[in-house]
mmCIF file of C-alpha atoms in Angstrom:
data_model
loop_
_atom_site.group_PDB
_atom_site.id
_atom_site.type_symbol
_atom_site.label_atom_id
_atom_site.label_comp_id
_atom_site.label_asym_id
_atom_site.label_seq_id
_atom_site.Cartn_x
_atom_site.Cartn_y
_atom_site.Cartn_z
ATOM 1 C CA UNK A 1 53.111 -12.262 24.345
ATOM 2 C CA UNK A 2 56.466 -10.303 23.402
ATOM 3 C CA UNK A 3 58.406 -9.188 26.813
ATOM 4 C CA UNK A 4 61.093 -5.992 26.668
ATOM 5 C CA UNK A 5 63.276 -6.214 29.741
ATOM 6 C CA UNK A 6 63.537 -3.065 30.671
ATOM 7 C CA UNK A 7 66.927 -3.537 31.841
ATOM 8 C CA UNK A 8 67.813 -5.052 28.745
ATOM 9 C CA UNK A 9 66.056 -1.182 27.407
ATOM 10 C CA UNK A 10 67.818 0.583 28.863
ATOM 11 C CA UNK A 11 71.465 -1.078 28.250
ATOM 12 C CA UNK A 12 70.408 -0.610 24.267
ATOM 13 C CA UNK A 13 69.469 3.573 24.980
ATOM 14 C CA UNK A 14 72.724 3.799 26.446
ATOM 15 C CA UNK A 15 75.086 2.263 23.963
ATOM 16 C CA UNK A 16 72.611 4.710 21.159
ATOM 17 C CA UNK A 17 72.800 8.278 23.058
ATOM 18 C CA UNK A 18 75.385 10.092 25.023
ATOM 19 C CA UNK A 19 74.447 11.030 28.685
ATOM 20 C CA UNK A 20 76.587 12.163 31.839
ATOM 21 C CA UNK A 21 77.706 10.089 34.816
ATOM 22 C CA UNK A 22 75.381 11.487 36.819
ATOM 23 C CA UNK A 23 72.527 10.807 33.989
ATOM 24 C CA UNK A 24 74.025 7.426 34.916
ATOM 25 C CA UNK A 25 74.048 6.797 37.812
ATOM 26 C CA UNK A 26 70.560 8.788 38.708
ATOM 27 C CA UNK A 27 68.779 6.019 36.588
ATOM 28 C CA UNK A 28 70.570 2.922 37.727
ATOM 29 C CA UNK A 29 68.216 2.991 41.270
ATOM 30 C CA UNK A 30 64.852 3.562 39.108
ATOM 31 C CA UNK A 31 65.828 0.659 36.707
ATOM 32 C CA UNK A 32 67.154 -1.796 39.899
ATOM 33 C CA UNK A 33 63.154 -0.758 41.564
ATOM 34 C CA UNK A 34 61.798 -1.806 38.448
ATOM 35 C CA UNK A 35 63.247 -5.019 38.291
ATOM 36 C CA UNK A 36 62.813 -6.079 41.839
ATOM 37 C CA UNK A 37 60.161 -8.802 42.270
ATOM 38 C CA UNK A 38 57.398 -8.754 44.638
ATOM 39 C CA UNK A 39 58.596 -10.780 47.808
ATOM 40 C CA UNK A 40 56.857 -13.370 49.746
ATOM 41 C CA UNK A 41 54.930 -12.242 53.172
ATOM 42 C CA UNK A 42 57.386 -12.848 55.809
ATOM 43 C CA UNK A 43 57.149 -16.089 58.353
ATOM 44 C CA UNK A 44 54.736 -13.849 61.214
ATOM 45 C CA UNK A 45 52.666 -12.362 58.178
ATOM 46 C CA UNK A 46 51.945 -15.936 57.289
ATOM 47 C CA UNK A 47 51.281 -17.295 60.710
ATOM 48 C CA UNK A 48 48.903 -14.173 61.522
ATOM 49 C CA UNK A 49 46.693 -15.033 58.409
ATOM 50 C CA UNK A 50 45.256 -18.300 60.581
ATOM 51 C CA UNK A 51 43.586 -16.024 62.713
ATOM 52 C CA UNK A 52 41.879 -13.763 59.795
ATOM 53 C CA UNK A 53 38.620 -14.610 58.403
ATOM 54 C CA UNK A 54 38.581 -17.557 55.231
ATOM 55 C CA UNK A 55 38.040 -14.858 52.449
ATOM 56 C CA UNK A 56 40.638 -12.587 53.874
ATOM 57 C CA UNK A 57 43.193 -15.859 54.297
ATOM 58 C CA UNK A 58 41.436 -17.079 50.901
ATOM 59 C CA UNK A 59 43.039 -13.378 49.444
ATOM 60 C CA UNK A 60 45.925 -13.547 51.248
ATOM 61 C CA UNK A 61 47.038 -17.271 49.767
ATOM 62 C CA UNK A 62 45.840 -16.484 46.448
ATOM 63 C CA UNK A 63 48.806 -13.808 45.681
ATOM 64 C CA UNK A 64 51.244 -15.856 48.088
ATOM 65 C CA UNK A 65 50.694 -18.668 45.473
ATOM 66 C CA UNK A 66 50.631 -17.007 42.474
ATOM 67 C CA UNK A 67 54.318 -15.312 43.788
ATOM 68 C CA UNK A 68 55.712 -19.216 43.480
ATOM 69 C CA UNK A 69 53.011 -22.108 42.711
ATOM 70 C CA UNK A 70 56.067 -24.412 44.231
ATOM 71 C CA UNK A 71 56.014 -23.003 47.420
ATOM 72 C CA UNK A 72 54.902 -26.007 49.723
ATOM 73 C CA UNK A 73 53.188 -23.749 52.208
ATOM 74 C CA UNK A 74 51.560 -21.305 49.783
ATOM 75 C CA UNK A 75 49.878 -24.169 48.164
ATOM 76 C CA UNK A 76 48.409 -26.226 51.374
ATOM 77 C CA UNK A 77 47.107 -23.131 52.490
ATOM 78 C CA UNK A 78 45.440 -21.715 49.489
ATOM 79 C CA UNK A 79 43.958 -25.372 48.787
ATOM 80 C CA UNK A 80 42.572 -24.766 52.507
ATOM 81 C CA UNK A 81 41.460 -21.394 52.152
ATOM 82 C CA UNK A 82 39.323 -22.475 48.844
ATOM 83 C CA UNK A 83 38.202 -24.852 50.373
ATOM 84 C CA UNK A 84 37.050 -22.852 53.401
ATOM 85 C CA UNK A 85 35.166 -20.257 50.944
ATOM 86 C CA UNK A 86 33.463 -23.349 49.256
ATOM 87 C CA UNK A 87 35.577 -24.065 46.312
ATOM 88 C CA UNK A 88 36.658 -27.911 46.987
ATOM 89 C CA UNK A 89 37.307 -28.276 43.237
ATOM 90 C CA UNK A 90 39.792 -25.914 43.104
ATOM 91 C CA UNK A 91 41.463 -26.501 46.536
ATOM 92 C CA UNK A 92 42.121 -30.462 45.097
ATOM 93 C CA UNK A 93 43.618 -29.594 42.133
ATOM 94 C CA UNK A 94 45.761 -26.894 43.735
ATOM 95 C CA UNK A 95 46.825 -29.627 46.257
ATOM 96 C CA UNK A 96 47.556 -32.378 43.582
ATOM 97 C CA UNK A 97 49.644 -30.250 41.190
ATOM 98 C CA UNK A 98 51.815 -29.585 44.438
ATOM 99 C CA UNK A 99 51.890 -33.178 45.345
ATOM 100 C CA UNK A 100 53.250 -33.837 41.878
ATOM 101 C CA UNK A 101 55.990 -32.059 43.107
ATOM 102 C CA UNK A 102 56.565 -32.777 46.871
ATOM 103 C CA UNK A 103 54.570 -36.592 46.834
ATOM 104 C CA UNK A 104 54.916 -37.094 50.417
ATOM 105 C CA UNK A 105 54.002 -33.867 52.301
ATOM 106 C CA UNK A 106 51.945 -34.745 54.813
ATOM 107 C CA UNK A 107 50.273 -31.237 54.927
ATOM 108 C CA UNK A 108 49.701 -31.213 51.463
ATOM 109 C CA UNK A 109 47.932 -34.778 51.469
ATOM 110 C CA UNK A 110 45.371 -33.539 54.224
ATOM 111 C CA UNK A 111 44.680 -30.532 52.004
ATOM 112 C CA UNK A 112 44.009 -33.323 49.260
ATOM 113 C CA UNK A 113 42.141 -35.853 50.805
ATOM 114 C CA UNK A 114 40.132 -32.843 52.843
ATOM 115 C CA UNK A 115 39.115 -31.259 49.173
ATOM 116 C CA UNK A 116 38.429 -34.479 48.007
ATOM 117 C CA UNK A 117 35.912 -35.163 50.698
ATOM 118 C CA UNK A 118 34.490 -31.681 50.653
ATOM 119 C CA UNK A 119 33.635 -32.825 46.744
ATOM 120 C CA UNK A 120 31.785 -35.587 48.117
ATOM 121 C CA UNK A 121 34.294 -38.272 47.070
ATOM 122 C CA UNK A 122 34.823 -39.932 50.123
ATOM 123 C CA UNK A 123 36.744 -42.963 48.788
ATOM 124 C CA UNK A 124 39.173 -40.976 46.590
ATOM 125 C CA UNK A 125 39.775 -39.481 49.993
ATOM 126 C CA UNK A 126 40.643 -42.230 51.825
ATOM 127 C CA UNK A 127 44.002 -42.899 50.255
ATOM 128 C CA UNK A 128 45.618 -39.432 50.554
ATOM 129 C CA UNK A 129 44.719 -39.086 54.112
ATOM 130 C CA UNK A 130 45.915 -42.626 54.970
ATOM 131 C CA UNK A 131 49.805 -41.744 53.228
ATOM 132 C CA UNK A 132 49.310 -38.256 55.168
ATOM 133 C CA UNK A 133 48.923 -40.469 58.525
ATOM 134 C CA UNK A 134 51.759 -42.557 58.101
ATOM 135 C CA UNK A 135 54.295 -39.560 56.751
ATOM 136 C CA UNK A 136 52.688 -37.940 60.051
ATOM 137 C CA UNK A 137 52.261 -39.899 62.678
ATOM 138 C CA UNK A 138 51.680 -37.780 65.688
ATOM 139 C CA UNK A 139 49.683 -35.247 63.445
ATOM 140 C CA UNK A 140 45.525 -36.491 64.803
ATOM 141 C CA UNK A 141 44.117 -34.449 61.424
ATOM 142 C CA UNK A 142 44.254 -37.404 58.956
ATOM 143 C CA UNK A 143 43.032 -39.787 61.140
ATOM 144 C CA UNK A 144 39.888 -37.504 62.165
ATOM 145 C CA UNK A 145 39.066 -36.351 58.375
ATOM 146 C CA UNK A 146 39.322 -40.168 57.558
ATOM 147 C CA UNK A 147 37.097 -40.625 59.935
ATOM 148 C CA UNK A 148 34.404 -38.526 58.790
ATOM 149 C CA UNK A 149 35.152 -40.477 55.345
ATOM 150 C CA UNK A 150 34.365 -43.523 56.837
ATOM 151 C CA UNK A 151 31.205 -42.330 58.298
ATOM 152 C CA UNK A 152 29.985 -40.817 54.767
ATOM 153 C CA UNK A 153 30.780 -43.836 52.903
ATOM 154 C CA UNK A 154 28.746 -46.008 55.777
ATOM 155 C CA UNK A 155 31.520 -47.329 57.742
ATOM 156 C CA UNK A 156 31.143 -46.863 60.877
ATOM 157 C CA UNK A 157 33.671 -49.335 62.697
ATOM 158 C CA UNK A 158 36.165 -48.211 60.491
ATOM 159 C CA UNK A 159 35.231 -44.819 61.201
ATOM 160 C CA UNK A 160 34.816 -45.637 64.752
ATOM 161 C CA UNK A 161 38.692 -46.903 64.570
ATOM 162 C CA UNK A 162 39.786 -43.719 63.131
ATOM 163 C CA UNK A 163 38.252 -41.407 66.171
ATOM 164 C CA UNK A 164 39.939 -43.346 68.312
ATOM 165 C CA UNK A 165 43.092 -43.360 66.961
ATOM 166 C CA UNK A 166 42.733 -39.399 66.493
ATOM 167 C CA UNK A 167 42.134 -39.419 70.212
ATOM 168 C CA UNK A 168 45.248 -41.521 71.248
ATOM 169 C CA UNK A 169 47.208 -38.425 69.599
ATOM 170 C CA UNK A 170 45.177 -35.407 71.023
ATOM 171 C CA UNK A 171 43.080 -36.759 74.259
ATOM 172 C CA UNK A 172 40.033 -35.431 74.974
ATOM 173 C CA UNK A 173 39.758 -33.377 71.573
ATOM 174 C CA UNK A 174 36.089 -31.937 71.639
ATOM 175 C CA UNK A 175 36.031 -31.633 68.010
ATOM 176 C CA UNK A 176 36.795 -35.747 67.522
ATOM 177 C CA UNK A 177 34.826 -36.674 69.972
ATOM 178 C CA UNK A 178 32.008 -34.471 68.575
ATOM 179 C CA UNK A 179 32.582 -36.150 65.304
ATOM 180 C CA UNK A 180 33.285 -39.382 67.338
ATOM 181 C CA UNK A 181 29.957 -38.980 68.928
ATOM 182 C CA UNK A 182 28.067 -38.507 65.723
ATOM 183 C CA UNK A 183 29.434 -41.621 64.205
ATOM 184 C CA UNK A 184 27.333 -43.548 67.064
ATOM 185 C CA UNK A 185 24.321 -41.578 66.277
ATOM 186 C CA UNK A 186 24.679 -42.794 62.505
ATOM 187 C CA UNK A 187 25.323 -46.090 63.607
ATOM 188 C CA UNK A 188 22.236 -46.416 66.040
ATOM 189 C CA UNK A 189 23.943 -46.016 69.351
ATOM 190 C CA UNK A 190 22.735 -42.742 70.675
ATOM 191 C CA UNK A 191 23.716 -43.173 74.320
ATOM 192 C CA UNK A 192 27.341 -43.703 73.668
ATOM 193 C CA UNK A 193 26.880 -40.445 71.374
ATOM 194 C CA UNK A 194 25.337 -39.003 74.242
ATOM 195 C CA UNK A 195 28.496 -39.809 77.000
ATOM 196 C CA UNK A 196 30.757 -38.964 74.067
ATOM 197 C CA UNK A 197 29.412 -35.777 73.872
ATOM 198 C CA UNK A 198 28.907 -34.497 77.572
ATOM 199 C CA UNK A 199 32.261 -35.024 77.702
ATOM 200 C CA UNK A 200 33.351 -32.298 75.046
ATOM 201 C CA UNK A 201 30.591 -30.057 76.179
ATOM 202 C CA UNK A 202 31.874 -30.013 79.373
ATOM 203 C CA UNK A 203 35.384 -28.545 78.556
ATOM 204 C CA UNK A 204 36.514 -25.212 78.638
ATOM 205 C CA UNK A 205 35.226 -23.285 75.265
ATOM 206 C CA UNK A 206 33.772 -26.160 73.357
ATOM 207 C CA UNK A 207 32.608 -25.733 69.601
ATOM 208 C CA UNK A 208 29.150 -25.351 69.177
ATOM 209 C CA UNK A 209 28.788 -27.665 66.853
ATOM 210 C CA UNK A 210 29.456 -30.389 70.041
ATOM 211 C CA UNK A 211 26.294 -28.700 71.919
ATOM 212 C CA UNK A 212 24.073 -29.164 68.326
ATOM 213 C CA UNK A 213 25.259 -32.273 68.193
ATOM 214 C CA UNK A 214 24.034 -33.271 72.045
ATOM 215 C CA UNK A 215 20.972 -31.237 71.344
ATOM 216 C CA UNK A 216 20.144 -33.590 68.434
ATOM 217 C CA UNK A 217 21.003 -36.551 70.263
ATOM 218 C CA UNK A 218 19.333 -36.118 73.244
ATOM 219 C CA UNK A 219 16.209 -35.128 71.378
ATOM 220 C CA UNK A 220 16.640 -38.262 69.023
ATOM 221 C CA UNK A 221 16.624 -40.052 72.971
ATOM 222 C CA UNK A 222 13.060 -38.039 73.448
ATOM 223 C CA UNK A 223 14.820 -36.142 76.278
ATOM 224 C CA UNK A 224 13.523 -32.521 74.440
ATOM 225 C CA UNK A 225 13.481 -29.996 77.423
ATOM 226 C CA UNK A 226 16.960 -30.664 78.036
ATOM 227 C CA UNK A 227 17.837 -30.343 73.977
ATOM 228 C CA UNK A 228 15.834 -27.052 73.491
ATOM 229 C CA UNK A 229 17.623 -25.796 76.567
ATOM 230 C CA UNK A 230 21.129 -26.654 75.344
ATOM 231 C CA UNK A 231 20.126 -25.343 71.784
ATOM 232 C CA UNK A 232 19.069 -21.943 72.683
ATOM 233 C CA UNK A 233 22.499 -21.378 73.648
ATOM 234 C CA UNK A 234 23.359 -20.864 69.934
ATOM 235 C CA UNK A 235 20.202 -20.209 68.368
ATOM 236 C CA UNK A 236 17.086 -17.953 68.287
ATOM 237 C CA UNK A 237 14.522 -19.795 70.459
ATOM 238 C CA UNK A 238 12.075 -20.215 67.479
ATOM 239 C CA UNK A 239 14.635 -21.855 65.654
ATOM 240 C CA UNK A 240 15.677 -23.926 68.458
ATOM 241 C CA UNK A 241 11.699 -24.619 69.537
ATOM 242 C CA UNK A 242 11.261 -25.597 65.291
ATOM 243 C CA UNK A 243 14.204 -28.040 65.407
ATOM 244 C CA UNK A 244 13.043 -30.205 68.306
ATOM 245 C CA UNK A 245 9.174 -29.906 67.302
ATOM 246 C CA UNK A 246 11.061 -31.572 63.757
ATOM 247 C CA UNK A 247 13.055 -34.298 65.710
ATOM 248 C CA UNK A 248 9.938 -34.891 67.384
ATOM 249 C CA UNK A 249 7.501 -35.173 64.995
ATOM 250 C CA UNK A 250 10.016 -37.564 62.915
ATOM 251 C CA UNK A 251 9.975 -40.008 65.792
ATOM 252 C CA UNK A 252 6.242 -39.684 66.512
ATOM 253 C CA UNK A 253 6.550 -41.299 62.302
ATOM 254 C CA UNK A 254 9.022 -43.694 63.036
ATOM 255 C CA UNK A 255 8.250 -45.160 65.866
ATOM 256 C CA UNK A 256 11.899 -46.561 66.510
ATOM 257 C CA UNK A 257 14.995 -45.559 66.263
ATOM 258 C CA UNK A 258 15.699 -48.231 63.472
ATOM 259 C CA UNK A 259 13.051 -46.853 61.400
ATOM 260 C CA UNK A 260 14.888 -43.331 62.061
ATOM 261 C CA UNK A 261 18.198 -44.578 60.370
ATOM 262 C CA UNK A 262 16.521 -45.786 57.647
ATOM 263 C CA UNK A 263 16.887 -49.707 58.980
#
């Protein structure tokens, strides 16, 4: 596609017509406006965006990388954001043409390895967020999203491993213990899921994916007054009454727990 700069225009009208100083000097600021280039959102634009909803950050990160594709930041957070908005595709291949560039960014390997996972490719997941645990090793993220890797590809004491060592680096985390806790359900140990997940229910503000997750297991246990109770905190009471009858009538099949797990 054939480009005029305009400021390279504008040099050629002036050496072909005769105009004042003032003619001048009026269109130098118009031709300087012209030329500028959009600028990056400033440092507290960026951190605000973390607190806006994913297709508002999704928008946001979007122009911020098409400004400059090798800006580290711009990158992780757009492969976030698409990923956020359900685009895992995308978010791994923004992340890997970045990591071409900066190979050892630990923020930019979690945005990998995270996209990767989203795709349901657990193992090509596993090595991205191991390098982003060793280039960051007081960062918890990796080792929690590696856990969750383990756990889809049927690991669980690797998985198991990786909660813990999350923990170590942000105690008493109710999002890895909620994921922690779900590991042992997988696995076939639904009381330890259970103690696992009192504990981040009983913090200050916990997700509400940790009360789901006790409502499951505590109906998985049969203990279903107490798991319809805990659900209705975050949904309708049919939906919460529907979800134990479920549990229910899939261990009333089963018979055991072992059958439940599928062996």
């Amino acid at each position: 596609m054939l480009r005029i700069s305009i400021l390279a225009l504008s040099m050629a009208l002036a050496a072909c017509a005769t105009t004042s100083g003032d003619e001048k000097a009026s269109a130098m600021p118009e031709t300087a406006a012209a030329q500028q280039a959009p600028a990056p959102a400033t440092p507290a634009a960026r951190a605000a965006m973390e607190q806006r909803p994913p297709l508002e950050r999704a928008t946001f990160w979007t122009r911020e990388y098409e400004l400059n594709p090798a800006d580290k930041q711009a990158a992780t957070e757009f492969s976030r954001a698409l990923r956020q908005i359900g685009n895992p595709e995308k978010a791994a291949s923004v992340a890997e043409q970045a990591l071409a560039l900066y190979p050892g960014h630990a923020p930019l390997l979690l945005a990998f390895g995270s996209a990767r996972l989203e795709e349901g490719r657990a193992p090509a997941a596993i090595d991205p967020l191991k390098q982003a645990a060793a280039v960051a090793p007081g960062d918890w993220r990796p080792w929690s999203v590696l856990g969750i890797a383990h756990d889809l590809m049927g690991d669980y004491p690797a998985a198991q491993d990786a909660y813990r060592r999350a923990l170590q680096l942000s105690p008493e985390n109710p999002r890895i213990l909620s994921n922690y806790a779900m590991s042992y359900t997988l696995s076939g140990q639904p009381a330890e899921a259970e103690r696992l997940l009192r504990k981040a229910t009983a913090q200050e503000n916990p997700p509400a994916e940790a009360r789901q997750n006790l409502a499951l297991v505590l109906a998985l246990q049969g203990k279903f007054d107490e798991a319809r109770n805990l659900s209705l905190i975050d949904v309708p009471a049919g939906t919460a009454a529907a979800n134990i009858d479920y549990i229910r009538s899939m261990l009333t099949r089963t018979r055991s727990w072992d059958d439940m797990r599928g062996g």
